[in-house]
mmCIF file with all atom_site columns, C-alpha atoms in Angstrom:
data_model
loop_
_atom_site.group_PDB
_atom_site.id
_atom_site.type_symbol
_atom_site.label_atom_id
_atom_site.label_alt_id
_atom_site.label_comp_id
_atom_site.label_asym_id
_atom_site.label_entity_id
_atom_site.label_seq_id
_atom_site.pdbx_PDB_ins_code
_atom_site.Cartn_x
_atom_site.Cartn_y
_atom_site.Cartn_z
_atom_site.occupancy
_atom_site.B_iso_or_equiv
_atom_site.pdbx_formal_charge
_atom_site.auth_seq_id
_atom_site.auth_comp_id
_atom_site.auth_asym_id
_atom_site.auth_atom_id
_atom_site.pdbx_PDB_model_num
ATOM 1   C CA . ILE Z 1 1   ? -16.460 239.481 4.528   1.00 46.00 ? 43  ILE Z CA 1
ATOM 2   C CA . MET Z 1 2   ? -12.690 241.472 5.231   1.00 68.00 ? 44  MET Z CA 1
ATOM 3   C CA . GLY Z 1 3   ? -12.198 244.032 2.790   1.00 85.00 ? 45  GLY Z CA 1
ATOM 4   C CA . SER Z 1 4   ? -9.089  246.455 2.393   1.00 89.00 ? 46  SER Z CA 1
ATOM 5   C CA . THR Z 1 5   ? -9.259  250.382 3.216   1.00 90.00 ? 47  THR Z CA 1
ATOM 6   C CA . ALA Z 1 6   ? -7.045  253.301 2.547   1.00 89.00 ? 48  ALA Z CA 1
ATOM 7   C CA . ILE Z 1 7   ? -7.724  256.439 5.262   1.00 93.00 ? 49  ILE Z CA 1
ATOM 8   C CA . ASN Z 1 8   ? -6.213  259.562 3.650   1.00 91.00 ? 50  ASN Z CA 1
ATOM 9   C CA . GLY Z 1 9   ? -6.585  263.526 4.522   1.00 91.00 ? 51  GLY Z CA 1
ATOM 10  C CA . PRO Z 1 10  ? -5.063  266.284 6.014   1.00 91.00 ? 52  PRO Z CA 1
ATOM 11  C CA . ARG Z 1 11  ? -2.436  266.295 9.561   1.00 89.00 ? 53  ARG Z CA 1
ATOM 12  C CA . ARG Z 1 12  ? -4.158  265.802 12.303  1.00 88.00 ? 54  ARG Z CA 1
ATOM 13  C CA . ILE Z 1 13  ? -7.766  264.885 11.116  1.00 91.00 ? 55  ILE Z CA 1
ATOM 14  C CA . GLY Z 1 14  ? -7.721  261.307 13.439  1.00 93.00 ? 56  GLY Z CA 1
ATOM 15  C CA . LYS Z 1 15  ? -6.312  258.825 10.571  1.00 94.00 ? 57  LYS Z CA 1
ATOM 16  C CA . SER Z 1 16  ? -4.230  256.972 12.271  1.00 95.00 ? 58  SER Z CA 1
ATOM 17  C CA . SER Z 1 17  ? -6.338  257.218 15.614  1.00 96.00 ? 59  SER Z CA 1
ATOM 18  C CA . LEU Z 1 18  ? -9.428  255.275 13.478  1.00 95.00 ? 60  LEU Z CA 1
ATOM 19  C CA . ALA Z 1 19  ? -6.953  252.605 11.983  1.00 96.00 ? 61  ALA Z CA 1
ATOM 20  C CA . ASN Z 1 20  ? -5.331  252.271 15.570  1.00 96.00 ? 62  ASN Z CA 1
ATOM 21  C CA . PHE Z 1 21  ? -8.957  252.253 16.891  1.00 96.00 ? 63  PHE Z CA 1
ATOM 22  C CA . VAL Z 1 22  ? -10.155 249.147 14.166  1.00 95.00 ? 64  VAL Z CA 1
ATOM 23  C CA . TYR Z 1 23  ? -6.924  247.626 14.740  1.00 97.00 ? 65  TYR Z CA 1
ATOM 24  C CA . ASN Z 1 24  ? -7.310  247.365 18.719  1.00 97.00 ? 66  ASN Z CA 1
ATOM 25  C CA . HIS Z 1 25  ? -10.963 246.003 18.042  1.00 96.00 ? 67  HIS Z CA 1
ATOM 26  C CA . CYS Z 1 26  ? -9.629  243.214 15.658  1.00 95.00 ? 68  CYS Z CA 1
ATOM 27  C CA . LYS Z 1 27  ? -7.162  241.995 18.281  1.00 94.00 ? 69  LYS Z CA 1
ATOM 28  C CA . VAL Z 1 28  ? -9.611  241.721 21.174  1.00 95.00 ? 70  VAL Z CA 1
ATOM 29  C CA . ASN Z 1 29  ? -12.738 240.750 19.324  1.00 96.00 ? 71  ASN Z CA 1
ATOM 30  C CA . PHE Z 1 30  ? -11.392 238.475 16.762  1.00 95.00 ? 72  PHE Z CA 1
ATOM 31  C CA . ASP Z 1 31  ? -9.878  235.365 16.959  1.00 94.00 ? 73  ASP Z CA 1
ATOM 32  C CA . ASP Z 1 32  ? -9.949  234.056 13.407  1.00 94.00 ? 74  ASP Z CA 1
ATOM 33  C CA . ILE Z 1 33  ? -8.013  237.405 12.292  1.00 94.00 ? 75  ILE Z CA 1
ATOM 34  C CA . GLU Z 1 34  ? -4.182  238.099 12.673  1.00 95.00 ? 76  GLU Z CA 1
ATOM 35  C CA . ALA Z 1 35  ? -4.217  242.130 13.118  1.00 96.00 ? 77  ALA Z CA 1
ATOM 36  C CA . VAL Z 1 36  ? -0.661  243.283 12.367  1.00 96.00 ? 78  VAL Z CA 1
ATOM 37  C CA . TRP Z 1 37  ? 0.317   247.188 12.985  1.00 96.00 ? 79  TRP Z CA 1
ATOM 38  C CA . ILE Z 1 38  ? 3.286   248.671 10.689  1.00 94.00 ? 80  ILE Z CA 1
ATOM 39  C CA . ASP Z 1 39  ? 4.417   252.270 11.420  1.00 93.00 ? 81  ASP Z CA 1
ATOM 40  C CA . CYS Z 1 40  ? 6.634   253.139 8.266   1.00 90.00 ? 82  CYS Z CA 1
ATOM 41  C CA . GLN Z 1 41  ? 8.577   255.678 10.390  1.00 88.00 ? 83  GLN Z CA 1
ATOM 42  C CA . ASN Z 1 42  ? 10.342  253.141 11.747  1.00 82.00 ? 84  ASN Z CA 1
ATOM 43  C CA . ILE Z 1 43  ? 13.401  252.583 9.899   1.00 72.00 ? 85  ILE Z CA 1
ATOM 44  C CA . ASN Z 1 44  ? 13.405  249.069 9.579   1.00 75.00 ? 86  ASN Z CA 1
ATOM 45  C CA . THR Z 1 45  ? 10.496  249.271 6.829   1.00 74.00 ? 87  THR Z CA 1
ATOM 46  C CA . ILE Z 1 46  ? 12.785  251.019 4.138   1.00 79.00 ? 88  ILE Z CA 1
ATOM 47  C CA . THR Z 1 47  ? 13.470  247.906 2.757   1.00 86.00 ? 89  THR Z CA 1
ATOM 48  C CA . LEU Z 1 48  ? 11.125  244.780 1.341   1.00 88.00 ? 90  LEU Z CA 1
ATOM 49  C CA . ASP Z 1 49  ? 12.569  242.326 3.689   1.00 88.00 ? 91  ASP Z CA 1
ATOM 50  C CA . GLY Z 1 50  ? 12.786  244.919 6.241   1.00 89.00 ? 92  GLY Z CA 1
ATOM 51  C CA . PHE Z 1 51  ? 8.911   245.223 5.890   1.00 92.00 ? 93  PHE Z CA 1
ATOM 52  C CA . PHE Z 1 52  ? 8.044   241.601 6.086   1.00 92.00 ? 94  PHE Z CA 1
ATOM 53  C CA . LYS Z 1 53  ? 10.332  241.177 8.926   1.00 91.00 ? 95  LYS Z CA 1
ATOM 54  C CA . GLU Z 1 54  ? 8.298   243.949 10.701  1.00 91.00 ? 96  GLU Z CA 1
ATOM 55  C CA . ILE Z 1 55  ? 4.973   242.237 10.091  1.00 92.00 ? 97  ILE Z CA 1
ATOM 56  C CA . GLN Z 1 56  ? 6.769   238.589 11.174  1.00 91.00 ? 98  GLN Z CA 1
ATOM 57  C CA . LYS Z 1 57  ? 7.862   240.510 14.399  1.00 92.00 ? 99  LYS Z CA 1
ATOM 58  C CA . ASN Z 1 58  ? 4.298   241.754 15.301  1.00 91.00 ? 100 ASN Z CA 1
ATOM 59  C CA . SER Z 1 59  ? 2.370   238.406 14.140  1.00 94.00 ? 101 SER Z CA 1
ATOM 60  C CA . SER Z 1 60  ? 2.661   234.791 14.582  1.00 93.00 ? 102 SER Z CA 1
ATOM 61  C CA . LEU Z 1 61  ? 3.659   234.342 10.735  1.00 93.00 ? 103 LEU Z CA 1
ATOM 62  C CA . SER Z 1 62  ? 6.003   232.278 9.448   1.00 92.00 ? 104 SER Z CA 1
ATOM 63  C CA . TYR Z 1 63  ? 7.965   234.603 7.093   1.00 92.00 ? 105 TYR Z CA 1
ATOM 64  C CA . ILE Z 1 64  ? 11.200  233.532 6.007   1.00 91.00 ? 106 ILE Z CA 1
ATOM 65  C CA . SER Z 1 65  ? 13.544  235.856 4.512   1.00 90.00 ? 107 SER Z CA 1
ATOM 66  C CA . GLY Z 1 66  ? 14.785  235.747 1.009   1.00 90.00 ? 108 GLY Z CA 1
ATOM 67  C CA . LYS Z 1 67  ? 17.840  236.201 -1.035  1.00 91.00 ? 109 LYS Z CA 1
ATOM 68  C CA . SER Z 1 68  ? 16.373  238.596 -3.462  1.00 91.00 ? 110 SER Z CA 1
ATOM 69  C CA . LYS Z 1 69  ? 13.067  240.773 -3.532  1.00 90.00 ? 111 LYS Z CA 1
ATOM 70  C CA . GLU Z 1 70  ? 11.290  237.847 -5.567  1.00 92.00 ? 112 GLU Z CA 1
ATOM 71  C CA . GLU Z 1 71  ? 12.154  235.369 -2.830  1.00 94.00 ? 113 GLU Z CA 1
ATOM 72  C CA . CYS Z 1 72  ? 11.149  237.639 -0.120  1.00 92.00 ? 114 CYS Z CA 1
ATOM 73  C CA . LEU Z 1 73  ? 7.711   238.398 -1.839  1.00 94.00 ? 115 LEU Z CA 1
ATOM 74  C CA . SER Z 1 74  ? 7.113   234.775 -2.407  1.00 95.00 ? 116 SER Z CA 1
ATOM 75  C CA . ASN Z 1 75  ? 7.908   233.582 0.786   1.00 95.00 ? 117 ASN Z CA 1
ATOM 76  C CA . PHE Z 1 76  ? 5.350   236.353 2.086   1.00 95.00 ? 118 PHE Z CA 1
ATOM 77  C CA . VAL Z 1 77  ? 2.553   234.885 0.117   1.00 96.00 ? 119 VAL Z CA 1
ATOM 78  C CA . VAL Z 1 78  ? 3.339   231.573 1.081   1.00 96.00 ? 120 VAL Z CA 1
ATOM 79  C CA . ALA Z 1 79  ? 3.408   232.760 5.106   1.00 96.00 ? 121 ALA Z CA 1
ATOM 80  C CA . ILE Z 1 80  ? -0.314  234.265 4.373   1.00 96.00 ? 122 ILE Z CA 1
ATOM 81  C CA . ARG Z 1 81  ? -1.487  231.477 2.659   1.00 96.00 ? 123 ARG Z CA 1
ATOM 82  C CA . SER Z 1 82  ? -0.393  228.788 5.032   1.00 96.00 ? 124 SER Z CA 1
ATOM 83  C CA . SER Z 1 83  ? -1.782  230.799 8.081   1.00 96.00 ? 125 SER Z CA 1
ATOM 84  C CA . SER Z 1 84  ? -4.747  229.542 9.978   1.00 95.00 ? 126 SER Z CA 1
ATOM 85  C CA . LYS Z 1 85  ? -6.107  232.869 10.505  1.00 95.00 ? 127 LYS Z CA 1
ATOM 86  C CA . LYS Z 1 86  ? -6.825  235.983 8.353   1.00 95.00 ? 128 LYS Z CA 1
ATOM 87  C CA . THR Z 1 87  ? -4.567  238.510 7.986   1.00 96.00 ? 129 THR Z CA 1
ATOM 88  C CA . ALA Z 1 88  ? -5.254  242.473 8.394   1.00 96.00 ? 130 ALA Z CA 1
ATOM 89  C CA . ILE Z 1 89  ? -2.356  244.957 8.128   1.00 96.00 ? 131 ILE Z CA 1
ATOM 90  C CA . PHE Z 1 90  ? -2.384  247.808 9.356   1.00 97.00 ? 132 PHE Z CA 1
ATOM 91  C CA . ILE Z 1 91  ? -0.007  250.314 7.943   1.00 95.00 ? 133 ILE Z CA 1
ATOM 92  C CA . ASP Z 1 92  ? 0.574   253.902 9.255   1.00 95.00 ? 134 ASP Z CA 1
ATOM 93  C CA . GLU Z 1 93  ? 2.141   256.697 7.122   1.00 93.00 ? 135 GLU Z CA 1
ATOM 94  C CA . PHE Z 1 94  ? 1.985   254.409 3.790   1.00 92.00 ? 136 PHE Z CA 1
ATOM 95  C CA . GLU Z 1 95  ? 3.265   257.503 1.624   1.00 90.00 ? 137 GLU Z CA 1
ATOM 96  C CA . LEU Z 1 96  ? 6.515   256.546 3.254   1.00 89.00 ? 138 LEU Z CA 1
ATOM 97  C CA . LEU Z 1 97  ? 6.849   253.300 1.552   1.00 87.00 ? 139 LEU Z CA 1
ATOM 98  C CA . THR Z 1 98  ? 5.647   255.003 -2.003  1.00 85.00 ? 140 THR Z CA 1
ATOM 99  C CA . ASP Z 1 99  ? 8.414   257.529 -1.813  1.00 84.00 ? 141 ASP Z CA 1
ATOM 100 C CA . ILE Z 1 100 ? 10.406  257.660 -5.206  1.00 82.00 ? 142 ILE Z CA 1
ATOM 101 C CA . GLY Z 1 101 ? 13.468  257.049 -3.280  1.00 83.00 ? 143 GLY Z CA 1
ATOM 102 C CA . HIS Z 1 102 ? 11.994  253.347 -2.169  1.00 83.00 ? 144 HIS Z CA 1
ATOM 103 C CA . LYS Z 1 103 ? 10.886  252.475 -5.724  1.00 83.00 ? 145 LYS Z CA 1
ATOM 104 C CA . GLN Z 1 104 ? 13.712  249.972 -6.108  1.00 86.00 ? 146 GLN Z CA 1
ATOM 105 C CA . GLN Z 1 105 ? 12.297  247.764 -2.569  1.00 86.00 ? 147 GLN Z CA 1
ATOM 106 C CA . PHE Z 1 106 ? 8.622   248.736 -3.611  1.00 88.00 ? 148 PHE Z CA 1
ATOM 107 C CA . ASP Z 1 107 ? 8.256   248.106 -7.295  1.00 86.00 ? 149 ASP Z CA 1
ATOM 108 C CA . GLU Z 1 108 ? 5.452   247.606 -9.279  1.00 84.00 ? 150 GLU Z CA 1
ATOM 109 C CA . ASN Z 1 109 ? 5.811   243.876 -8.319  1.00 87.00 ? 151 ASN Z CA 1
ATOM 110 C CA . PHE Z 1 110 ? 5.438   244.605 -4.746  1.00 89.00 ? 152 PHE Z CA 1
ATOM 111 C CA . TYR Z 1 111 ? 1.926   246.375 -5.004  1.00 87.00 ? 153 TYR Z CA 1
ATOM 112 C CA . LEU Z 1 112 ? 0.446   244.152 -7.484  1.00 86.00 ? 154 LEU Z CA 1
ATOM 113 C CA . GLN Z 1 113 ? 1.326   240.689 -5.225  1.00 90.00 ? 155 GLN Z CA 1
ATOM 114 C CA . LEU Z 1 114 ? -0.599  242.741 -2.248  1.00 90.00 ? 156 LEU Z CA 1
ATOM 115 C CA . ARG Z 1 115 ? -3.264  243.365 -4.652  1.00 87.00 ? 157 ARG Z CA 1
ATOM 116 C CA . MET Z 1 116 ? -3.455  239.793 -5.210  1.00 90.00 ? 158 MET Z CA 1
ATOM 117 C CA . LEU Z 1 117 ? -3.214  238.483 -1.778  1.00 93.00 ? 159 LEU Z CA 1
ATOM 118 C CA . GLY Z 1 118 ? -6.012  241.067 -1.026  1.00 91.00 ? 160 GLY Z CA 1
ATOM 119 C CA . GLN Z 1 119 ? -8.471  239.528 -3.710  1.00 89.00 ? 161 GLN Z CA 1
ATOM 120 C CA . GLU Z 1 120 ? -7.458  235.791 -2.315  1.00 92.00 ? 162 GLU Z CA 1
ATOM 121 C CA . GLY Z 1 121 ? -9.881  236.490 1.137   1.00 89.00 ? 163 GLY Z CA 1
ATOM 122 C CA . LYS Z 1 122 ? -7.332  235.512 3.734   1.00 93.00 ? 164 LYS Z CA 1
ATOM 123 C CA . PHE Z 1 123 ? -5.520  239.150 3.767   1.00 95.00 ? 165 PHE Z CA 1
ATOM 124 C CA . VAL Z 1 124 ? -6.510  242.810 3.841   1.00 95.00 ? 166 VAL Z CA 1
ATOM 125 C CA . MET Z 1 125 ? -4.873  246.379 4.366   1.00 94.00 ? 167 MET Z CA 1
ATOM 126 C CA . VAL Z 1 126 ? -5.685  249.101 5.985   1.00 95.00 ? 168 VAL Z CA 1
ATOM 127 C CA . LEU Z 1 127 ? -3.506  252.020 4.671   1.00 93.00 ? 169 LEU Z CA 1
ATOM 128 C CA . VAL Z 1 128 ? -3.095  255.361 6.289   1.00 95.00 ? 170 VAL Z CA 1
ATOM 129 C CA . SER Z 1 129 ? -1.807  258.232 4.499   1.00 93.00 ? 171 SER Z CA 1
ATOM 130 C CA . LYS Z 1 130 ? -2.022  262.034 3.638   1.00 93.00 ? 172 LYS Z CA 1
ATOM 131 C CA . GLU Z 1 131 ? -2.497  261.855 0.396   1.00 89.00 ? 173 GLU Z CA 1
ATOM 132 C CA . PRO Z 1 132 ? -4.735  259.341 -1.934  1.00 85.00 ? 174 PRO Z CA 1
ATOM 133 C CA . LEU Z 1 133 ? -3.178  256.750 -3.462  1.00 82.00 ? 175 LEU Z CA 1
ATOM 134 C CA . ARG Z 1 134 ? -3.702  257.486 -6.960  1.00 79.00 ? 176 ARG Z CA 1
ATOM 135 C CA . GLU Z 1 135 ? -1.179  260.002 -6.264  1.00 82.00 ? 177 GLU Z CA 1
ATOM 136 C CA . ILE Z 1 136 ? 1.390   259.139 -4.220  1.00 82.00 ? 178 ILE Z CA 1
ATOM 137 C CA . CYS Z 1 137 ? 1.860   255.450 -5.917  1.00 79.00 ? 179 CYS Z CA 1
ATOM 138 C CA . LYS Z 1 138 ? 1.730   256.863 -9.318  1.00 76.00 ? 180 LYS Z CA 1
ATOM 139 C CA . HIS Z 1 139 ? 5.068   256.869 -10.158 1.00 69.00 ? 181 HIS Z CA 1
ATOM 140 C CA . VAL Z 1 140 ? 6.004   253.016 -9.816  1.00 69.00 ? 182 VAL Z CA 1
ATOM 141 C CA . LEU Z 1 141 ? 2.327   251.681 -10.899 1.00 62.00 ? 183 LEU Z CA 1
ATOM 142 C CA . GLY Z 1 142 ? 1.912   251.671 -14.913 1.00 60.00 ? 184 GLY Z CA 1
ATOM 143 C CA . VAL Z 1 143 ? -0.393  249.109 -14.824 1.00 51.00 ? 185 VAL Z CA 1
ATOM 144 C CA . ALA Z 1 144 ? -4.368  249.355 -15.830 1.00 46.00 ? 186 ALA Z CA 1
ATOM 145 C CA . SER Z 1 145 ? -5.920  247.665 -12.675 1.00 53.00 ? 187 SER Z CA 1
ATOM 146 C CA . PRO Z 1 146 ? -3.735  249.325 -9.976  1.00 60.00 ? 188 PRO Z CA 1
ATOM 147 C CA . PHE Z 1 147 ? -3.666  247.961 -6.647  1.00 61.00 ? 189 PHE Z CA 1
ATOM 148 C CA . TYR Z 1 148 ? -5.345  250.426 -4.693  1.00 62.00 ? 190 TYR Z CA 1
ATOM 149 C CA . ASN Z 1 149 ? -8.408  249.455 -6.706  1.00 65.00 ? 191 ASN Z CA 1
ATOM 150 C CA . ILE Z 1 150 ? -9.328  246.774 -4.108  1.00 62.00 ? 192 ILE Z CA 1
ATOM 151 C CA . LEU Z 1 151 ? -9.380  249.239 -1.504  1.00 63.00 ? 193 LEU Z CA 1
ATOM 152 C CA . ILE Z 1 152 ? -12.247 251.413 0.025   1.00 67.00 ? 194 ILE Z CA 1
ATOM 153 C CA . ILE Z 1 153 ? -10.881 255.000 0.269   1.00 64.00 ? 195 ILE Z CA 1
ATOM 154 C CA . LEU Z 1 154 ? -12.212 257.141 3.255   1.00 63.00 ? 196 LEU Z CA 1
ATOM 155 C CA . TYR Z 1 155 ? -10.990 260.643 2.425   1.00 60.00 ? 197 TYR Z CA 1
ATOM 156 C CA . ASN Z 1 156 ? -11.268 263.802 4.509   1.00 57.00 ? 198 ASN Z CA 1
ATOM 157 C CA . PHE Z 1 157 ? -13.346 261.218 7.024   1.00 53.00 ? 199 PHE Z CA 1
ATOM 158 C CA . ILE Z 1 158 ? -14.123 264.447 9.621   1.00 49.00 ? 200 ILE Z CA 1
#
């Protein structure tokens, strides 16, 4: 059984190293899992379509760009559901996506779609950030059951 995880804590304690170790372990040992590493410091991840294209570039998912944010999200959901493998997305520096300056691209609908996919069993996220998700996502999530409540939280793990 796969489950999503958030790893957060102060700088330089090994969060990214731990996530990268698990990412490489998945790539080497699990043929039924498509492991994808995304570093949000990459300028291409600033837009929703750029984020999904980055995932496509690093995987075999058959994602097709959309003309709108809604179409991009819908196409990503279709790509995940139609994949023959489970997808594990490792997102380093996740707080860069949740920056208030990117709220127009990464809005509540984006997070709710990730949450929905995470509950279906073919998609997991490993999110690495300095701050807890409830803090870095609070400006965009006005929902009673936020997307991050499906994740196991590892905080200050060292």
